[in-house]
CSV table of C-alpha atoms in Angstrom, one decimal:
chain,number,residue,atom,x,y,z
A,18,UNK,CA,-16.8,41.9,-0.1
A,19,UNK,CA,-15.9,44.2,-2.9
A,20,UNK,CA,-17.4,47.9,-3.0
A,21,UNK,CA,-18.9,46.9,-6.6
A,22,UNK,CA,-21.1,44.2,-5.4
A,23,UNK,CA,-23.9,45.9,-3.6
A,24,UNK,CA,-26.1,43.9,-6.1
A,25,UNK,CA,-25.7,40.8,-4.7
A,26,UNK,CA,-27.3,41.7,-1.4
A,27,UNK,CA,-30.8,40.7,-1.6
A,28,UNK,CA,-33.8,43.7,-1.4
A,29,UNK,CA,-35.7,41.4,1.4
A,30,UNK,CA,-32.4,41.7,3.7
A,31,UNK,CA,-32.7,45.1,3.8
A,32,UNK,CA,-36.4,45.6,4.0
A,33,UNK,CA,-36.4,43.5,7.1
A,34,UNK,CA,-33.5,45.8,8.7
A,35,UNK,CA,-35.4,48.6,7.8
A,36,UNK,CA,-38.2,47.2,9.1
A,37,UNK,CA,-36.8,46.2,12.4
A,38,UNK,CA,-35.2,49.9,12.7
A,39,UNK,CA,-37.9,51.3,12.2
A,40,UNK,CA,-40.1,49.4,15.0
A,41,UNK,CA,-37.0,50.3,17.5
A,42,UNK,CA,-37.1,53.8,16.7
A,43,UNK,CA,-41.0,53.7,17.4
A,44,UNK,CA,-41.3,52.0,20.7
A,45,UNK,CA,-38.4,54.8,21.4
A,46,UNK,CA,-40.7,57.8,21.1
A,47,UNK,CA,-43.5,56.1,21.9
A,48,UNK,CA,-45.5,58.3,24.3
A,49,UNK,CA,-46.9,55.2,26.2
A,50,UNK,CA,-47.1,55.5,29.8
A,51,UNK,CA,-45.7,52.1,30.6
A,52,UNK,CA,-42.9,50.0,28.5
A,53,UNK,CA,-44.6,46.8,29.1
A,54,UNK,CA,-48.4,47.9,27.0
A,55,UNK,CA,-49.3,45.3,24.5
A,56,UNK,CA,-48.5,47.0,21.6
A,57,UNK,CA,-45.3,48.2,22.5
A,58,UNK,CA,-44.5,44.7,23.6
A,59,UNK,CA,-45.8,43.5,20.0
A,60,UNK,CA,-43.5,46.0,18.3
A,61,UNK,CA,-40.4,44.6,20.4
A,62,UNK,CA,-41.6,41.1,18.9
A,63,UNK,CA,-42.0,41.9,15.4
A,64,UNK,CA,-38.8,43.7,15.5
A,65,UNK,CA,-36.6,41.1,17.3
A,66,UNK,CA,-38.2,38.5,14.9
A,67,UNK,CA,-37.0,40.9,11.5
A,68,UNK,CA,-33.7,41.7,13.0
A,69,UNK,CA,-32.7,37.7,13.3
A,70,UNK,CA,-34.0,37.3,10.2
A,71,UNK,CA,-31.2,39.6,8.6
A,72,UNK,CA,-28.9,38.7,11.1
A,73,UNK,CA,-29.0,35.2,9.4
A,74,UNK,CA,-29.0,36.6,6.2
A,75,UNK,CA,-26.5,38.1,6.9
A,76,UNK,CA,-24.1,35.2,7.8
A,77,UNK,CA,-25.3,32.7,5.2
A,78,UNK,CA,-23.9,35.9,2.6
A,79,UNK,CA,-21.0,36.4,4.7
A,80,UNK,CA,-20.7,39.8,4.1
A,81,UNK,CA,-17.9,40.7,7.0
A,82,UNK,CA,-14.8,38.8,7.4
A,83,UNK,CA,-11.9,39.1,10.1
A,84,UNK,CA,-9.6,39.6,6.6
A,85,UNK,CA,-10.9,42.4,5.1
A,86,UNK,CA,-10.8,46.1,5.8
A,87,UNK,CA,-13.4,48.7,6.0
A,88,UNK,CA,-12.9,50.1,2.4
A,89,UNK,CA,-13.6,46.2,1.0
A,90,UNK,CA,-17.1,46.5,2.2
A,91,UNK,CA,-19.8,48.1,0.0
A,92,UNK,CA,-21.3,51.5,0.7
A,93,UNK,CA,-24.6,49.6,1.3
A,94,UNK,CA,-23.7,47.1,3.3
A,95,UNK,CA,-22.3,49.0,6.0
A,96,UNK,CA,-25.9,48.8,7.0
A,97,UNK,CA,-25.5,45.9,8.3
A,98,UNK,CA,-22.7,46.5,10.7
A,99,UNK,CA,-25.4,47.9,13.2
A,100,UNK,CA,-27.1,44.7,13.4
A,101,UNK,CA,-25.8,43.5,16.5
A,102,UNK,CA,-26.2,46.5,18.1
A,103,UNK,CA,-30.3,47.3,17.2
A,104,UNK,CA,-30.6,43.7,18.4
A,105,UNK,CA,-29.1,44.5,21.6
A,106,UNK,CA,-31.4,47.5,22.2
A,107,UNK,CA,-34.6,45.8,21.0
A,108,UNK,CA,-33.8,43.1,23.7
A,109,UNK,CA,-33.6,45.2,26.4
A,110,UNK,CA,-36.8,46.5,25.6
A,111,UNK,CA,-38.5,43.6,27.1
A,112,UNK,CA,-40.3,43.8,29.9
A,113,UNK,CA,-40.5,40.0,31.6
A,114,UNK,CA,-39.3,40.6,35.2
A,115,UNK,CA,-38.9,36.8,35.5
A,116,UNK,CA,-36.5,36.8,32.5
A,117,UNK,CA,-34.9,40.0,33.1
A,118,UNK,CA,-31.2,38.8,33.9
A,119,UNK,CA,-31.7,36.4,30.7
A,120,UNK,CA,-32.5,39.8,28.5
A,121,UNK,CA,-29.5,41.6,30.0
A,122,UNK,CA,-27.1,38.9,29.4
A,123,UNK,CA,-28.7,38.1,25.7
A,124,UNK,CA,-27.9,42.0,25.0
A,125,UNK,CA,-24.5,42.4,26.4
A,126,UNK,CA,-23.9,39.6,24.2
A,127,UNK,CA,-25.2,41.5,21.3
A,128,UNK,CA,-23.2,44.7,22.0
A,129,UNK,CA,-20.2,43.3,22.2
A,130,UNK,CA,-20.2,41.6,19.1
A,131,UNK,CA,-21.1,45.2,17.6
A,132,UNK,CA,-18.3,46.5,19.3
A,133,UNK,CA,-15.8,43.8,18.4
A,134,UNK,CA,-16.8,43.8,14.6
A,135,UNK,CA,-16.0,47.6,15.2
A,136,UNK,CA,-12.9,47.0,16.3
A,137,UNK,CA,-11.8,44.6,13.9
A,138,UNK,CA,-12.5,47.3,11.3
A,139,UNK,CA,-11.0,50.0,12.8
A,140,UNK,CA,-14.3,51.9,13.3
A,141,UNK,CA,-13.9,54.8,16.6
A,142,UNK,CA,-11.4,54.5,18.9
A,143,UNK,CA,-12.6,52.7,22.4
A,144,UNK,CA,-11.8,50.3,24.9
A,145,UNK,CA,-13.7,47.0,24.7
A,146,UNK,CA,-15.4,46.9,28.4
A,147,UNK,CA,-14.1,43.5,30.2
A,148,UNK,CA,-16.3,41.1,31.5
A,149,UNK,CA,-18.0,41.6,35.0
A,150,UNK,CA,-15.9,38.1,36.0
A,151,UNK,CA,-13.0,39.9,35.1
A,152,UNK,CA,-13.3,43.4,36.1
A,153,UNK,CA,-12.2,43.3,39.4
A,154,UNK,CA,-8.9,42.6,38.0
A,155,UNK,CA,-8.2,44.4,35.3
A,156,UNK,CA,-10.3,47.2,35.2
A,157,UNK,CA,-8.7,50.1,37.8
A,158,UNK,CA,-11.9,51.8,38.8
A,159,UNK,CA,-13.5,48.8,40.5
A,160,UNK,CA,-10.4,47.3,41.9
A,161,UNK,CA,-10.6,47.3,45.9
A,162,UNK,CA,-7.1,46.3,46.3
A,163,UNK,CA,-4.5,49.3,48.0
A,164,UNK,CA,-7.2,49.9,50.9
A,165,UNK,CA,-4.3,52.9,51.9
A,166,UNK,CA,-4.1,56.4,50.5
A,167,UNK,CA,-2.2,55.4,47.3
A,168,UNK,CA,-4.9,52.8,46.5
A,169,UNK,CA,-7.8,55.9,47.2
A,170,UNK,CA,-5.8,58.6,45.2
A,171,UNK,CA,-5.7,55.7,41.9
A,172,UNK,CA,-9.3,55.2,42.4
A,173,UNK,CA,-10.4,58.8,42.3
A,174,UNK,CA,-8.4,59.0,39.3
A,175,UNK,CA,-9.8,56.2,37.3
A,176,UNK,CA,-13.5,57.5,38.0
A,177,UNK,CA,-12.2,61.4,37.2
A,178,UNK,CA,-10.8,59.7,33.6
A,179,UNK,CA,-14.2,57.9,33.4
A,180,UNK,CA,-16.1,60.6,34.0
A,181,UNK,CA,-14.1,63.1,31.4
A,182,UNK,CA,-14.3,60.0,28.5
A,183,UNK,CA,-18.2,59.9,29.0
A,184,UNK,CA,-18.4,63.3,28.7
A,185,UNK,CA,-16.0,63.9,25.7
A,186,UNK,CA,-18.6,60.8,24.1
A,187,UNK,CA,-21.9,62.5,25.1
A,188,UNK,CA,-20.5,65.7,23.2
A,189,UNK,CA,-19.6,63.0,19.7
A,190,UNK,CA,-22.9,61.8,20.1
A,191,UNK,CA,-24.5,64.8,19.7
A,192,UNK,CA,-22.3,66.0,17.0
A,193,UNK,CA,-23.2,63.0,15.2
A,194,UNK,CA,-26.9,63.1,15.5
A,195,UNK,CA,-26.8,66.1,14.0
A,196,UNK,CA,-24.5,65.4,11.1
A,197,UNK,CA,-26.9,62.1,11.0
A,198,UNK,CA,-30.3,64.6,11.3
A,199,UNK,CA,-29.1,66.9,8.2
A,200,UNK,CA,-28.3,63.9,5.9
A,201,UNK,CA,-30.9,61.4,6.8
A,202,UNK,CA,-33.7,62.4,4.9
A,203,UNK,CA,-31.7,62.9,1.5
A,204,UNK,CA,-29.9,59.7,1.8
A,205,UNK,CA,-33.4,57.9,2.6
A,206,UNK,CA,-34.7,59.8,-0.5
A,207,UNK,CA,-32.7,57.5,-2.9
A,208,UNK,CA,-30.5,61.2,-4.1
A,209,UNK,CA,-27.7,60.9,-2.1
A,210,UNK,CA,-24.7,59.6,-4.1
A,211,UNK,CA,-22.3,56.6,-3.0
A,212,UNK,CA,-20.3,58.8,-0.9
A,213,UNK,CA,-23.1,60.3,1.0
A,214,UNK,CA,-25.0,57.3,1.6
A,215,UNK,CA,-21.5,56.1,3.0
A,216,UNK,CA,-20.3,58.7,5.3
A,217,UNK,CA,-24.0,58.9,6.3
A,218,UNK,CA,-23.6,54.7,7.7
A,219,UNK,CA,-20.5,55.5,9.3
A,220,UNK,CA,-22.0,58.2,11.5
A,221,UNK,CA,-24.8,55.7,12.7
A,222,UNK,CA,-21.7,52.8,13.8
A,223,UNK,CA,-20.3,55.4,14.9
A,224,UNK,CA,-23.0,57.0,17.1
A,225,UNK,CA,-24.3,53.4,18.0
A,226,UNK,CA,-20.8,52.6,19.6
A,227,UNK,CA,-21.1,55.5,21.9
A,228,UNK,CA,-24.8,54.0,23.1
A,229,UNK,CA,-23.4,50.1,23.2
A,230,UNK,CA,-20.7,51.4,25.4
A,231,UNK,CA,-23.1,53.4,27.6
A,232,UNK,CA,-25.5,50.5,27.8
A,233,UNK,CA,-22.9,47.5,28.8
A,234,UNK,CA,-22.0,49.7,31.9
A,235,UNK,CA,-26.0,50.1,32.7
A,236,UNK,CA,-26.3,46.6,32.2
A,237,UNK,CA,-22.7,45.4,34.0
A,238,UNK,CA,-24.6,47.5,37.2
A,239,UNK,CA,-28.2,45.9,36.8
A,240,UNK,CA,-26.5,42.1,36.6
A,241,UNK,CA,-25.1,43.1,40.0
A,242,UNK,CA,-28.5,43.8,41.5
A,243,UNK,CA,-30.3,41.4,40.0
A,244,UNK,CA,-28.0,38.2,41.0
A,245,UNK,CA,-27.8,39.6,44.1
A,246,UNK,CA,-31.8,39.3,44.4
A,247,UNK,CA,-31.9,35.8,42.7
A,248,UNK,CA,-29.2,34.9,45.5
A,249,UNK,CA,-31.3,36.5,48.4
A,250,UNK,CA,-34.6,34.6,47.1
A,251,UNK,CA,-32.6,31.0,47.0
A,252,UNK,CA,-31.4,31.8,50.5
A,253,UNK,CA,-34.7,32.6,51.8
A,254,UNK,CA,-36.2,29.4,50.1
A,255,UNK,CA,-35.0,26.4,52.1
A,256,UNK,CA,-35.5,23.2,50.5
A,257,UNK,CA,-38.1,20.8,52.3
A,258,UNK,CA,-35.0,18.5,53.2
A,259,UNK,CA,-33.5,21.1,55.3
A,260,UNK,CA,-36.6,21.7,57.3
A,261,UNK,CA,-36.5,20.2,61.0
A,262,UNK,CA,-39.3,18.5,62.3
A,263,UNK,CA,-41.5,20.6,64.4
A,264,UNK,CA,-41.7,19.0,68.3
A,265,UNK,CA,-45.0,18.9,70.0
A,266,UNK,CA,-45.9,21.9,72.7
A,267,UNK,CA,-46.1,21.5,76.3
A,268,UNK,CA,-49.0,23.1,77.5
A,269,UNK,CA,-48.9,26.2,79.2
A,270,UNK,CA,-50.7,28.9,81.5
A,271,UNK,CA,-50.6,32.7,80.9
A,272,UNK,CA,-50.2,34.7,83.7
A,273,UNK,CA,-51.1,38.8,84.2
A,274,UNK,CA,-47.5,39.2,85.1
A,275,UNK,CA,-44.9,37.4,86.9
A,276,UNK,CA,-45.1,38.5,90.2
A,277,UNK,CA,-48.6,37.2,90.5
A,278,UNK,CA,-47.4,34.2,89.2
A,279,UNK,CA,-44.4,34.0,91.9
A,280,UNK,CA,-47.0,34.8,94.6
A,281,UNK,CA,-50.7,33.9,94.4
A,282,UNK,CA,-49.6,31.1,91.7
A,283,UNK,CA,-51.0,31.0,87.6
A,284,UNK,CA,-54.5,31.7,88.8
A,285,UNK,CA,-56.5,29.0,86.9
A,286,UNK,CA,-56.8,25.7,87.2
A,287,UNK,CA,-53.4,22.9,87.6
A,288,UNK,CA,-52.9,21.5,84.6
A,289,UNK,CA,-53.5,17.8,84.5
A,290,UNK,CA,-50.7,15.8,85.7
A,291,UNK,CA,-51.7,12.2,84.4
A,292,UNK,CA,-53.5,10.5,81.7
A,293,UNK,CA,-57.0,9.0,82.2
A,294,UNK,CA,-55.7,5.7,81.7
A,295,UNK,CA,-52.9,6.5,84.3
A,296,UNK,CA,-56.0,7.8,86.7
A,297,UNK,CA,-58.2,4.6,86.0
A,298,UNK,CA,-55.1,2.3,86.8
A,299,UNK,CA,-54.1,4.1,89.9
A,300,UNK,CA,-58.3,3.9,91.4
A,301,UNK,CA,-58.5,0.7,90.4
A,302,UNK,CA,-55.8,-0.6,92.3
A,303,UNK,CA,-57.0,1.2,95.3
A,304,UNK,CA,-60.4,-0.8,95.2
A,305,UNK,CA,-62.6,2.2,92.9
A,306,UNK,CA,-65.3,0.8,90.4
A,307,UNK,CA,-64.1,2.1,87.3
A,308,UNK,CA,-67.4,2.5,86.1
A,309,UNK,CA,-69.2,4.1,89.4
A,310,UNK,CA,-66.3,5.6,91.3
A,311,UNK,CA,-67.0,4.6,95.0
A,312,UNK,CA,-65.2,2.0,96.7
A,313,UNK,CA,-65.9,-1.6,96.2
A,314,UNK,CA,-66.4,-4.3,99.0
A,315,UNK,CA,-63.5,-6.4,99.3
A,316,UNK,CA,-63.3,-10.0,101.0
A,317,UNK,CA,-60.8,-8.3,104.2
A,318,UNK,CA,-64.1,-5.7,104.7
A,319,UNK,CA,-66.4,-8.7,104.5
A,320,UNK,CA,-64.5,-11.3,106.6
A,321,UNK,CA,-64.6,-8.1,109.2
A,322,UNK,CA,-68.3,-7.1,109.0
A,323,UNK,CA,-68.9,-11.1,109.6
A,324,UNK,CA,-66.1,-10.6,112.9
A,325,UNK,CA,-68.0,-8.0,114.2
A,326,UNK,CA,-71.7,-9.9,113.8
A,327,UNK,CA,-70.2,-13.3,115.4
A,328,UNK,CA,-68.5,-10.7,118.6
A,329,UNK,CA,-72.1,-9.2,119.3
A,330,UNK,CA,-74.1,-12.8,118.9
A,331,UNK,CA,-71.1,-13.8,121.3
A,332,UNK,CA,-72.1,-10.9,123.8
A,333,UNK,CA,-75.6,-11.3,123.8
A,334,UNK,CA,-75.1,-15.4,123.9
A,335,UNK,CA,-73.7,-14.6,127.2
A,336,UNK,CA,-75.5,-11.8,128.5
A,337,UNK,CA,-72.9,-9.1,128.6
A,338,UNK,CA,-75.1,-6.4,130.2
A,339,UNK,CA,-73.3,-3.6,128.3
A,340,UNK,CA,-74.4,-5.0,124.8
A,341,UNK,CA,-77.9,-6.1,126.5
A,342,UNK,CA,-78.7,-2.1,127.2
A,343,UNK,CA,-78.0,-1.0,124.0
A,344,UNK,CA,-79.5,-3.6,122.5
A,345,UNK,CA,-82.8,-2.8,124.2
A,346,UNK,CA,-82.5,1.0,123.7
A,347,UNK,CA,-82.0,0.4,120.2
A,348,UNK,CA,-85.4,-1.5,120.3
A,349,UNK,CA,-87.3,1.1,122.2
A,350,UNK,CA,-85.7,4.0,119.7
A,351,UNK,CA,-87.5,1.8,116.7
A,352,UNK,CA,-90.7,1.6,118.7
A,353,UNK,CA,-91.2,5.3,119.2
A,354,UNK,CA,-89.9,6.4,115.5
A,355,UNK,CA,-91.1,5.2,112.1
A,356,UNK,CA,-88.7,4.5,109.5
A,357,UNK,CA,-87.4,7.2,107.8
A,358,UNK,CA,-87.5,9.6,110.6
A,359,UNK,CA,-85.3,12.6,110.2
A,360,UNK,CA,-84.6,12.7,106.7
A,361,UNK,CA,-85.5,16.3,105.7
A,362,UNK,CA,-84.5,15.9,102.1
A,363,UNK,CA,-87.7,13.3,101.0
A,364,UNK,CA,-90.4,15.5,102.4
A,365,UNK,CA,-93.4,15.2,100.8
């Protein structure tokens, strides 16, 4: 778009990036003791809501294109550069643990297409961070490979030359905020001319690609941590298919220590060894009464009880003298005591 067609951006595009600026920069000094109160949370809302609001404004006008260069855009749309990059840090003000990973990703996202509309205007001079996928591979800092001295002496270098470009940014950045803190009140006024209110939108990209860059490696290092967690919960989880069926216990006796056990035995009672059925079968074919428990009269006890009666009847018949005497002295033993004599346990 051409520098002499400010006019043709609509006031409500900018009153809602104002708007959604504004609520950033509020739940950033808030003084709240937790991120996550309710009206902080609100503020993240209502801002996220005003931002994609402009951001769509934004694209229906088409304000940027891959084919023009930074002098083609207007003084007060540059504005609207830092879309992206407010939407990226209002995102990661959200506090849902259970969506955290979503959040993170959503920003990077965001950042990066700050960063690459940067880039495409020529805006700081960077390195466009690679993707986590792909950093192992092209980034030399977090490449393992060369385990041996030569592989060690490259990696201290990369993190000595990452270490000497985030200070050498931290050092911009605070050049810039104060550049930005001497200007911002008398571009805001409305006084500052075309130039001023230009240099002054410059500074913020420019201040806003130090804190995208800072925030893609916080967020490349929290991904790591938090897929390794969602990994480590769906390990711990075993689907109901996978679970083997639990066998039944055998009973079994407790003893003070094993040497008792060797020696005196488990010291309570056996454990049963059979069923009741298997008990009841094994009685009753041994001629128990199920019901009573004693033994029952079979015919071989009967047909010898009526063997023995017909042997004595014999002997008396024929006057053995043997079963004669005892046969008497029985009868004299009846005489002389009653029935029931002896048995101590019916006195009474």
């Amino acid at each position: 778009m051409a520098a002499g067609t400010v006019e043709e951006t609509p006031p409500r595009l900018s009153e809602q990036l104002e708007a959604g600026w504004r609520l950033l920069e509020e739940v950033e000094a808030s003084t709240e003791p937790s991120s996550g109160a309710p009206a902080l949370q609100d503020k993240v809302r209502r801002g996220l809501d005003l931002l994609q609001r402009a951001a769509r404004g934004v694209a229906e006008l088409d304000l940027f294109s891959q084919n023009e260069d930074l002098e083609e855009i207007a003084s007060a749309d540059l504005k609207y550069l830092l879309l992206p990059a407010l939407l990226g840090a209002l995102t990661l003000k959200q506090v849902n643990l259970s969506k955290r990973l979503e959040h993170v990703q959503s920003a990077r996202t965001y950042f990066m297409d700050f960063l690459k509309l940067c880039k495409n205007y020529n805006i700081g001079k960077f390195h466009l961070p690679t993707t986590p996928e792909s950093a192992d591979e092209n980034d030399p800092a977090s490449s393992t490979s060369g385990a041996g001295p030569a592989g060690r002496q490259s990696s201290l270098v990369a993190m000595a030359s990452s270490r000497q470009a985030k200070i050498e940014r931290y050092k911009q950045k605070k050049e810039v905020e104060n550049r930005l803190a001497s200007m911002k009140t008398f571009v805001e006024s409305g006084q500052a001319e075309e130039e001023q209110v230009r240099e002054f939108y410059l500074l913020q990209v420019q201040k806003w690609i130090t804190i995208t860059l800072e925030e893609i490696e916080s967020i490349d290092q929290e991904m790591v941590i938090l897929r390794g967690r969602n990994a480590l919960k769906q390990a711990s989880a075993p689907s109901q298919s996978s679970r083997q069926p639990r066998t039944a216990m055998k009973p079994f006796i407790l003893t003070r220590d094993a040497v008792q056990a060797k020696v005196l035995g488990a010291g309570y009672p056996s454990l049963a060894t059979m069923t009741v059925n298997d008990w009841y079968e094994q009685h009753w074919k041994q001629g128990v009464s199920h019901n009573k428990g004693v033994p029952q009269t079979t015919t071989a006890d009967l047909a010898e009880e009526e063997l023995q009666k017909e042997q004595l009847e014999k002997k008396v018949e024929e006057d053995d003298e043997e079963t004669l005497r005892k046969a008497r002295g029985l009868e004299d033993w009846k005489d002389t005591h009653p029935r029931g004599y002896g048995n101590r346990q019916n006195m009474g």
